[in-house]
XYZ file of C-alpha atoms in Angstrom:
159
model
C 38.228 -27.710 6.088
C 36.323 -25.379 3.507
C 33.469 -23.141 4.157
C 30.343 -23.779 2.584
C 29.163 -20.857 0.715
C 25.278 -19.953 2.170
C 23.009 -19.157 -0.127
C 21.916 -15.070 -0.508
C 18.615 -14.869 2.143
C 15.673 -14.419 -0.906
C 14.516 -10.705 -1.196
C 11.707 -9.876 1.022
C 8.106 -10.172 -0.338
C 5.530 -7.323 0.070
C 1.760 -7.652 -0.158
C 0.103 -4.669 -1.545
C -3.288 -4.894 -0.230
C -6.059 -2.830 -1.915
C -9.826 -2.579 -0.406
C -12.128 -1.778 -2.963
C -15.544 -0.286 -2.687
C -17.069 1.475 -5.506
C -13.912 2.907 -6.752
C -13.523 0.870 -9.960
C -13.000 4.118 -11.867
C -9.606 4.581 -9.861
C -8.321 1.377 -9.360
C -6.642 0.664 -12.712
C -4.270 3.770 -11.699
C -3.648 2.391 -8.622
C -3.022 -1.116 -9.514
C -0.522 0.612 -12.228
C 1.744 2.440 -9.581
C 2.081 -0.825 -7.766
C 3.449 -2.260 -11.283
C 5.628 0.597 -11.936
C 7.422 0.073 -8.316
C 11.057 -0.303 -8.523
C 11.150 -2.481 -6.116
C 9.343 -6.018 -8.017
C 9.125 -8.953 -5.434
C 5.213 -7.683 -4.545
C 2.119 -9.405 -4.457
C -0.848 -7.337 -5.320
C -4.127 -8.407 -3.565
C -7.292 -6.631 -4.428
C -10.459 -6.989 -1.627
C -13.302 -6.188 -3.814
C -15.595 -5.171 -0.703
C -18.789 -6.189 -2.568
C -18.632 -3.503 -5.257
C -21.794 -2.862 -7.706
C -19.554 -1.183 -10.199
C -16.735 -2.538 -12.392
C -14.413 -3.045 -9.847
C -14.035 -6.868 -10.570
C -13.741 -6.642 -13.955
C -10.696 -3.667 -13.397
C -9.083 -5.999 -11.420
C -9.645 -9.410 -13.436
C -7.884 -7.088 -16.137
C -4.334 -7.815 -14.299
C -3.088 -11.282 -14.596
C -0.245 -10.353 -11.340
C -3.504 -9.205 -8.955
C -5.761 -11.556 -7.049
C -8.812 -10.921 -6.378
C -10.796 -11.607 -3.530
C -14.611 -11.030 -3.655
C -16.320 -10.004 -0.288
C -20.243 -9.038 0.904
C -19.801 -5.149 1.708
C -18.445 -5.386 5.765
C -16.305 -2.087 5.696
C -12.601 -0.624 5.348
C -11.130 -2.463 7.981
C -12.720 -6.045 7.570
C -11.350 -5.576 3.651
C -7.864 -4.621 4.720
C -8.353 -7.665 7.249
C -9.160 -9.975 4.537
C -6.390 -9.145 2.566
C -4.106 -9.634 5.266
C -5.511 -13.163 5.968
C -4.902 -14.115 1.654
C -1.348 -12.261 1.986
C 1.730 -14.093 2.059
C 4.346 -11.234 2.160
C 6.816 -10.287 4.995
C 6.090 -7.110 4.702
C 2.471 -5.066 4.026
C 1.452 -1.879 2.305
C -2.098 -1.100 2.462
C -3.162 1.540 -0.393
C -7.130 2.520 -0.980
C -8.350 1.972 -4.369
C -8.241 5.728 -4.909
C -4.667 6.160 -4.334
C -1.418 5.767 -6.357
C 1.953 5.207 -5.043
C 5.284 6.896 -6.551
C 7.786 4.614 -8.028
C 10.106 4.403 -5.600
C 7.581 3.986 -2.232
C 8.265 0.706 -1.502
C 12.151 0.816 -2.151
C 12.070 3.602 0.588
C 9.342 2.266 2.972
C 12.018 -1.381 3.008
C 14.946 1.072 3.249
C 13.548 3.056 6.121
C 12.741 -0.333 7.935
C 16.045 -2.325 7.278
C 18.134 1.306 8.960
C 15.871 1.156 11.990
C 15.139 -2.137 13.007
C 13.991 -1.167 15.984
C 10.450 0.491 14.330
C 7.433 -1.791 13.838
C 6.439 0.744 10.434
C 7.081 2.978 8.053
C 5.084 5.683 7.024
C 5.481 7.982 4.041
C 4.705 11.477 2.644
C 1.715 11.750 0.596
C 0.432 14.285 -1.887
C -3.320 14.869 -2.524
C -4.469 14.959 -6.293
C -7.353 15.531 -8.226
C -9.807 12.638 -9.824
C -7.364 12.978 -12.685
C -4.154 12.774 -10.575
C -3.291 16.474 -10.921
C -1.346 17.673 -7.810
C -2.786 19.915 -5.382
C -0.865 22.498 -3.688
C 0.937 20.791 -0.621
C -0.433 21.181 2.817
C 2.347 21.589 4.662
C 2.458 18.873 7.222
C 5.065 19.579 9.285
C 7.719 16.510 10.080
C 7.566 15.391 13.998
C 10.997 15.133 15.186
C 11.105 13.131 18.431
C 8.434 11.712 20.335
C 6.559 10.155 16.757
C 5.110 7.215 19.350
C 3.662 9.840 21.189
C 2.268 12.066 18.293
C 0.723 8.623 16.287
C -1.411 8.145 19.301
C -2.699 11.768 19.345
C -3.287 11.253 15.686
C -0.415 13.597 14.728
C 2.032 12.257 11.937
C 0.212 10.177 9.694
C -2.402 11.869 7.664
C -4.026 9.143 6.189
C-alpha cells in the first residue's frame, strides 16, 4: 500500500484593509509599503469613506487594490466594510496615512503561527513626518506579562 502524497496547505491570504477619508495625498505611500511586503499572498482593499479629494483616483491608480466607495459613516464602519469585501484569513488594518515596513506582515504571520494560542498580533510603530521622515522614538516601553490585562487599560498598543 503507498501513501498518497497531500498536497502543501496554500499560503495564507491577508487582507490589507485601508479606510480612507481625505487622505488622498498619503495613500499612494501607503498602498506602496503594502506592495513592497515580503510577504506577497495579500489582498489590498481600499474603503474610500466618501472622500472629496483624490482619493479614488490614487487608488484606481493600482490595478492589485479594490476599491470600495462609501457615503462618509466613520473609521470604524470603513474598517467594517472592508472586512465584509475581504476574503483573507488573516487582516491588517492600516489608515491611509500610514506605511508599513517591508517585513510587517512576514513578522505579524510569524508571531501568530509561534503562539497559536493569541487571537493578534500587534507591532512596533514609528511616527514620521508628512514626508515620512522619522521622529525621535517615544519610548514605549514593552509589557511583559499580563498584555490581556494592559490592552484593556489601553496600555500596549499605541495606535
Amino acid at each position: 500500500m503507498s501513501a498518497v502524497a497531500q498536497p502543501e496547505p496554500l499560503p495564507p491570504v491577508v487582507s490589507v484593509i485601508i479606510p480612507c477619508y481625505n487622505q488622498g495625498r498619503f495613500l499612494g505611500d501607503a498602498i506602496q509599503s503594502v506592495l513592497q511586503q515580503t510577504y506577497k499572498d495579500l489582498e489590498i482593499i481600499v474603503v474610500d469613506d466618501g472622500s472629496d479629494d483624490d482619493t479614488s483616483r490614487v487608488a484606481s491608480a493600482y490595478p492589485a487594490v479594490r476599491s470600495i466607495r462609501q457615503t462618509n459613516q466613520g473609521l470604524s464602519a470603513a474598517r467594517n466594510a472592508g472586512v465584509a469585501a475581504s476574503s483573507g484569513n488573516y487582516l491588517v488594518f492600516l489608515d491611509a496615512d500610514d506605511r508599513l515596513l517591508p517585513g510587517a506582515v512576514q513578522s505579524g504571520l510569524d508571531c501568530l503561527a509561534a503562539h497559536p494560542d493569541c487571537a493578534f498580533a500587534a507591532g512596533r510603530f514609528r511616527f514620521i513626518t508628512a514626508d515620512g521622515s522619522p521622529l525621535p522614538d517615544q519610548g514605549w516601553t514593552l509589557i511583559d506579562g499580563g498584555q490581556y490585562s494592559a490592552f484593556l487599560r489601553g496600555e500596549g498598543i499605541a495606535m
